[in-house]
XYZ file of C-alpha atoms in Angstrom:
432
model
C 4.261 -10.605 29.821
C 4.634 -11.349 26.123
C 5.204 -8.778 23.393
C 3.385 -7.892 20.197
C 5.236 -7.963 16.884
C 5.361 -4.148 16.858
C 6.857 -4.078 20.358
C 9.469 -6.683 19.415
C 10.593 -4.761 16.345
C 10.565 -1.490 18.262
C 12.611 -2.901 21.160
C 15.207 -4.296 18.744
C 15.734 -0.840 17.227
C 15.668 1.544 20.194
C 18.541 4.013 20.200
C 17.382 6.361 22.948
C 14.383 6.953 25.204
C 13.363 10.608 25.179
C 10.328 10.576 27.490
C 8.175 7.965 29.170
C 6.471 7.161 25.847
C 8.736 8.632 23.152
C 11.725 6.828 21.667
C 14.348 7.253 18.958
C 14.661 4.129 16.820
C 17.192 3.019 14.233
C 15.936 2.703 10.655
C 16.530 -0.113 8.191
C 15.110 1.843 5.290
C 14.280 5.400 4.268
C 12.116 5.406 1.145
C 11.636 8.490 -1.020
C 9.539 9.789 -3.915
C 9.471 12.995 -5.913
C 6.533 14.715 -4.218
C 7.733 14.961 -0.603
C 11.470 14.287 -0.777
C 12.601 17.309 -2.856
C 11.367 19.600 -0.069
C 13.542 17.719 2.413
C 16.506 17.681 0.012
C 16.342 21.423 -0.587
C 16.110 22.168 3.119
C 19.096 19.941 3.921
C 21.106 21.641 1.180
C 20.175 25.115 2.444
C 21.402 24.199 5.936
C 24.688 22.739 4.745
C 23.645 19.174 5.577
C 23.481 17.627 2.131
C 24.400 14.134 3.303
C 22.780 10.708 3.600
C 23.255 8.274 6.481
C 23.654 5.215 4.237
C 23.069 5.270 0.441
C 22.359 1.524 0.493
C 19.412 1.962 2.863
C 17.781 4.761 0.888
C 15.406 3.765 -1.913
C 14.045 6.414 -4.247
C 11.569 6.578 -7.107
C 9.719 9.004 -9.343
C 6.160 7.709 -9.315
C 3.450 10.256 -8.544
C 3.666 12.166 -11.831
C 5.487 10.077 -14.394
C 6.483 11.126 -16.955
C 6.498 14.766 -15.867
C 3.381 16.684 -16.929
C 4.689 20.249 -16.507
C 7.767 22.263 -15.535
C 7.095 21.954 -11.813
C 6.871 18.156 -11.843
C 9.918 18.027 -14.129
C 11.908 20.049 -11.589
C 10.843 17.728 -8.763
C 12.190 14.819 -10.788
C 15.424 16.668 -11.533
C 16.031 17.375 -7.838
C 15.631 13.669 -7.108
C 17.922 12.592 -9.946
C 20.687 15.018 -9.049
C 20.479 14.065 -5.369
C 20.589 10.323 -6.116
C 23.651 10.802 -8.330
C 25.413 13.033 -5.801
C 25.082 10.451 -3.081
C 25.427 7.313 -5.229
C 22.000 5.979 -4.291
C 21.983 2.895 -6.484
C 18.354 2.004 -5.816
C 16.911 5.001 -7.625
C 14.174 4.182 -10.117
C 13.724 6.750 -12.854
C 11.303 6.865 -15.787
C 11.100 3.481 -17.506
C 12.319 1.555 -14.457
C 9.947 3.116 -11.982
C 6.550 2.193 -10.607
C 4.201 3.047 -7.779
C 6.493 3.084 -4.736
C 4.459 0.817 -2.447
C 4.232 -1.823 -5.170
C 7.745 -1.403 -6.591
C 9.735 -1.520 -3.356
C 8.179 -4.777 -2.068
C 8.617 -6.242 -5.552
C 12.348 -5.476 -5.231
C 12.555 -7.206 -1.842
C 13.204 -4.013 0.118
C 10.655 -4.775 2.884
C 11.573 -7.599 5.278
C 10.273 -8.997 8.584
C 11.598 -7.012 11.521
C 12.529 -3.947 9.460
C 11.821 -0.358 10.419
C 10.940 1.868 7.457
C 9.835 5.475 7.021
C 8.773 7.488 3.996
C 7.199 10.856 3.392
C 3.993 9.154 2.300
C 1.022 8.150 4.422
C 0.636 4.731 2.785
C 4.098 3.584 3.861
C 2.149 1.306 6.208
C 1.857 -1.063 3.198
C 5.219 -2.644 4.091
C 3.766 -3.928 7.352
C 2.409 -6.819 5.292
C 5.934 -8.257 5.501
C 6.136 -7.991 9.280
C 7.847 -4.593 9.208
C 7.207 -1.508 11.342
C 6.614 1.026 8.569
C 5.149 4.506 8.851
C 4.592 7.666 6.884
C 6.278 10.750 8.331
C 6.430 14.510 7.799
C 9.219 16.489 6.169
C 11.248 17.130 9.340
C 11.262 13.469 10.327
C 12.148 12.504 6.761
C 15.117 14.888 6.804
C 16.393 13.404 10.062
C 15.944 9.919 8.644
C 17.915 10.777 5.503
C 20.662 12.473 7.509
C 20.938 10.266 10.604
C 19.045 7.037 9.926
C 16.806 7.428 12.962
C 13.258 8.524 13.699
C 11.220 9.372 16.794
C 8.042 7.429 17.574
C 5.685 6.835 20.456
C 6.031 3.361 21.948
C 3.609 1.219 19.926
C 0.134 0.442 21.171
C -1.646 -2.223 19.164
C -5.196 -2.944 18.079
C -5.508 -6.654 17.329
C -7.881 -7.192 14.397
C -8.793 -10.856 13.960
C -10.670 -11.959 10.835
C -12.572 -15.208 11.278
C -14.335 -17.347 8.690
C -13.840 -17.294 4.917
C -14.335 -14.558 2.372
C -17.405 -15.321 0.217
C -17.313 -15.341 -3.580
C -16.878 -11.843 -4.951
C -15.438 -10.518 -1.670
C -11.776 -9.582 -1.475
C -9.131 -7.997 0.747
C -10.337 -4.521 -0.279
C -13.802 -5.324 1.036
C -12.289 -6.666 4.250
C -10.287 -3.520 4.961
C -13.242 -1.257 4.144
C -15.260 -3.306 6.630
C -12.552 -2.925 9.281
C -12.306 0.833 8.723
C -16.082 1.161 8.988
C -15.908 -0.521 12.404
C -12.915 1.448 13.713
C -13.762 4.848 12.212
C -11.320 7.228 10.506
C -9.755 8.215 13.838
C -10.320 4.945 15.676
C -6.730 3.750 15.366
C -4.894 7.076 15.698
C -1.448 6.511 17.282
C -2.007 2.746 17.191
C -0.590 -0.116 15.182
C -3.211 -2.396 13.638
C -2.115 -6.025 13.739
C -4.063 -8.107 11.226
C -4.493 -11.740 12.231
C -6.784 -14.735 12.034
C -7.454 -17.547 9.537
C -8.606 -15.174 6.782
C -5.361 -13.181 6.901
C -3.263 -16.336 7.182
C -4.749 -17.615 3.912
C -4.209 -14.342 2.036
C -1.529 -13.788 -0.559
C 1.130 -11.165 0.113
C -0.633 -8.887 -2.361
C -3.878 -9.094 -0.400
C -2.038 -8.476 2.873
C -0.497 -5.384 1.300
C -4.017 -4.169 0.492
C -4.996 -4.578 4.164
C -1.927 -2.823 5.521
C -2.017 -0.099 2.868
C -5.330 1.228 4.155
C -4.589 0.945 7.884
C -3.797 4.657 7.834
C -7.372 5.360 6.699
C -8.399 4.396 10.231
C -5.677 6.709 11.567
C -3.142 3.969 12.325
C 0.605 4.585 12.426
C 1.014 1.341 10.557
C -0.671 -1.953 9.769
C 1.226 -5.181 10.263
C 0.950 -8.920 9.589
C 3.033 -11.627 11.170
C 5.573 -13.271 8.839
C 4.911 -16.843 7.749
C 5.862 -19.158 4.896
C 3.828 -17.027 2.471
C 6.152 -14.150 3.375
C 9.244 -16.304 2.935
C 8.066 -17.603 -0.448
C 7.534 -14.044 -1.718
C 10.953 -12.891 -0.478
C 12.892 -16.035 -1.334
C 14.489 -14.710 -4.575
C 16.022 -11.905 -2.491
C 16.960 -13.797 0.684
C 17.940 -17.269 -0.545
C 21.649 -16.546 -0.102
C 21.110 -15.526 3.523
C 19.501 -18.766 4.698
C 20.182 -22.468 4.235
C 16.511 -23.153 3.505
C 13.065 -21.592 3.592
C 12.496 -23.331 6.930
C 15.628 -21.657 8.294
C 14.377 -18.286 7.056
C 10.992 -18.808 8.684
C 12.573 -19.844 11.973
C 14.636 -16.653 11.937
C 11.693 -14.446 11.076
C 9.504 -16.063 13.741
C 11.329 -13.941 16.306
C 9.054 -11.182 14.999
C 5.767 -12.912 15.786
C 3.497 -11.770 18.579
C 3.652 -13.893 21.720
C 0.590 -15.870 22.751
C 0.401 -13.845 25.972
C 1.011 -10.457 24.328
C -1.037 -7.595 25.713
C -3.180 -5.614 23.279
C -4.821 -2.262 23.891
C -7.914 -3.329 22.012
C -9.226 -6.327 20.091
C -11.645 -6.319 17.166
C -12.831 -9.770 16.112
C -14.866 -9.918 12.915
C -16.578 -12.838 11.182
C -16.471 -12.333 7.408
C -18.510 -15.369 6.356
C -21.481 -13.176 5.466
C -19.493 -10.164 4.256
C -20.754 -8.561 1.044
C -18.845 -6.516 -1.534
C -18.530 -3.012 -0.091
C -18.148 0.526 -1.406
C -17.592 3.930 0.170
C -20.197 6.654 0.036
C -19.492 10.267 0.922
C -16.024 11.698 1.528
C -14.601 9.542 4.330
C -13.217 5.998 4.056
C -15.304 4.823 7.008
C -18.545 5.725 5.224
C -19.087 2.231 3.857
C -22.189 0.426 2.581
C -22.881 -2.802 0.664
C -22.536 -2.414 -3.096
C -26.186 -3.399 -3.546
C -27.246 -0.197 -1.789
C -25.422 1.896 -4.411
C -26.735 0.096 -7.497
C -28.482 3.209 -8.818
C -25.315 5.314 -8.611
C -24.220 6.254 -12.128
C -20.481 6.536 -12.781
C -18.421 8.474 -15.319
C -15.027 6.848 -14.808
C -13.443 3.636 -13.542
C -9.882 3.686 -12.243
C -8.041 0.406 -11.704
C -4.590 0.804 -10.174
C -2.685 2.507 -7.319
C -0.585 1.211 -4.422
C -3.738 -0.441 -3.061
C -4.970 -2.465 -6.029
C -2.657 -2.159 -9.019
C -0.851 -5.491 -8.607
C -1.046 -8.523 -10.877
C -3.549 -10.251 -8.589
C -5.864 -7.253 -8.902
C -5.539 -7.113 -12.680
C -6.297 -10.824 -12.966
C -9.445 -10.437 -10.888
C -10.708 -7.514 -12.948
C -9.814 -9.173 -16.257
C -11.676 -12.350 -15.296
C -14.864 -10.274 -15.125
C -14.160 -8.155 -18.219
C -13.181 -11.015 -20.518
C -15.448 -10.994 -23.568
C -17.363 -7.925 -22.374
C -17.386 -4.225 -23.234
C -17.631 -1.270 -20.889
C -20.678 0.992 -21.013
C -20.284 3.674 -23.686
C -21.027 6.351 -21.087
C -17.994 5.278 -19.036
C -14.285 5.876 -19.576
C -12.059 3.317 -17.871
C -8.365 3.501 -17.006
C -6.036 0.740 -15.853
C -2.543 1.528 -14.598
C -0.414 -1.537 -13.735
C 1.590 -0.530 -10.672
C 5.083 -1.466 -11.924
C 6.812 -2.316 -15.227
C 7.080 -5.945 -14.084
C 3.328 -6.094 -13.481
C 2.721 -4.392 -16.828
C 4.932 -6.949 -18.598
C 3.301 -9.859 -16.786
C -0.178 -8.572 -17.620
C 0.910 -8.225 -21.252
C 2.271 -11.775 -21.386
C -0.869 -13.204 -19.759
C -3.126 -11.417 -22.230
C -4.722 -9.262 -19.542
C -3.940 -5.974 -21.270
C -5.621 -7.262 -24.417
C -8.724 -8.060 -22.377
C -8.730 -4.564 -20.898
C -8.228 -2.903 -24.267
C -10.855 -4.996 -26.018
C -13.269 -4.075 -23.229
C -12.564 -0.386 -23.866
C -10.032 0.465 -21.140
C -7.211 2.942 -21.582
C -3.991 1.250 -20.439
C -1.429 3.674 -18.990
C 2.137 3.400 -17.745
C 2.733 2.789 -14.015
C 1.955 5.955 -12.059
C 0.116 7.204 -8.974
C -1.472 9.733 -11.311
C -5.219 9.974 -10.844
C -5.268 8.598 -7.285
C -4.403 12.014 -5.886
C -5.705 14.085 -8.766
C -2.338 14.824 -10.381
C -2.528 13.245 -13.851
C -3.811 10.355 -15.988
C -7.482 10.522 -15.087
C -8.332 13.639 -13.069
C -12.098 14.163 -12.646
C -14.085 17.180 -13.763
C -16.455 18.857 -11.328
C -19.553 16.753 -10.767
C -18.060 13.543 -12.151
C -18.125 10.207 -10.314
C -15.335 7.614 -10.295
C -15.496 3.959 -9.280
C -11.962 3.506 -8.003
C -9.670 0.854 -6.546
C -7.598 3.540 -4.813
C -7.431 4.219 -1.062
C -8.844 7.686 -0.477
C -12.221 9.289 -1.209
C -11.597 12.722 0.324
C -13.440 15.661 -1.190
C -11.474 16.758 -4.266
C -9.006 13.895 -3.981
C -9.204 12.936 -7.671
C -10.142 16.385 -8.901
C -12.017 19.424 -7.608
C -15.711 18.700 -7.295
C -15.311 15.007 -8.189
C -16.708 12.084 -6.203
C -14.657 8.928 -5.610
C -16.203 5.643 -4.511
C -13.656 3.107 -3.232
C -14.165 -0.548 -4.086
C -12.427 -3.779 -5.041
C -11.071 -4.454 -8.545
C -13.935 -6.912 -9.056
C -16.575 -4.318 -8.238
C -14.788 -1.712 -10.369
C -14.726 -4.049 -13.384
C -18.413 -4.897 -13.011
C -19.257 -1.218 -12.636
C -17.388 -0.391 -15.856
C -19.592 -2.846 -17.735
C -22.912 -1.640 -16.326
C -22.206 2.073 -15.967
C -23.453 1.927 -12.386
C -21.875 0.701 -9.141
C -22.418 -3.030 -9.529
C -21.824 -6.251 -7.629
C -19.311 -8.377 -9.533
C -21.247 -11.567 -8.704
C -23.696 -10.524 -11.420
C -20.886 -11.442 -13.789
C -18.486 -14.369 -13.686
C -15.452 -14.005 -11.380
C -13.252 -17.035 -10.934
C -10.444 -15.450 -8.919
C -10.484 -15.308 -5.125
C -9.214 -12.658 -2.708
């Protein structure tokens, strides 16, 4: 019987079997940010275990509140800085060099096919886009990972999600993952890996695949994962070119982490996206999804373009293509936060930031910020935000605020009209 990609990665990293279904696996990366890691650091220090298993395999960043907005967030940053210096963690990204973790770390080449990665952040599943087994964990597991370089997981069960057809104009990866979540439900993939496959996924850029995998957790999944191909190799080539004689050699090596044709899946969900419309969430759960046209009378107060889901250069290009030459509604405030300094610089060089500013957007530094209601765009009670983020929980962006999740295209169109709006009413040249 063949194996899935998750099973292959898992089997290659098993250190010990604890029970019939529970295993200890070796980690290739432990990623850290200033919200969850300081708790783990302080606990390790208090127990006399202030050590790291391998400073070269730990990557750390200050990204959720950056720069610090108050004394508490400043202290969280200080704990991270002092810890990184104590243990000579060279891949620590402080203010000015930082960015949203799940955009910055792939951009640095830290996620590779076959890797196992943990982080104290639920959207760690983003790195599965590169063919990695990546999962968010709690504080105790994070501490063990930092100290020993291992983590305990259930043996992976996989839901095979196959996307057939072609995404229509104005429909993007964000719409595809909202559609998938609406079919699975918020708990439909709990304790499962979601493997994304099919011709639609195969044609996606790495940025779009990251959008898919990023939101796998919104269906309850341990991680989302895509099989590595030449698109993966091309993205990683600046970081791996000294390890392989050619891109073909790299792909041949990475193909060991591709699901076998006779792999056994626990469930299959096959979806045809040929007739898929732009989608948006309604209510306070990410599986409460409707076509954008059904929300056209919904007035908005704010638009937020950014986050680890849709703050990459591809997303900014899509939004800018709709906003070019237009102005946002005077009743709307709009915020764009490029996810990393590199993306910010690229958007500046391409003239995208000028388009955003001329349209009336506030351009901020890279930060998670408003996504989880911490800074740079928190909602007041009763306000409504059209957002490219990944979570619409009650109070997520501010107590009493409502968040509607959508693609960058839909968010840009909504900023212009002042209501949730289908981007096809405007001109959008970019795809996926």
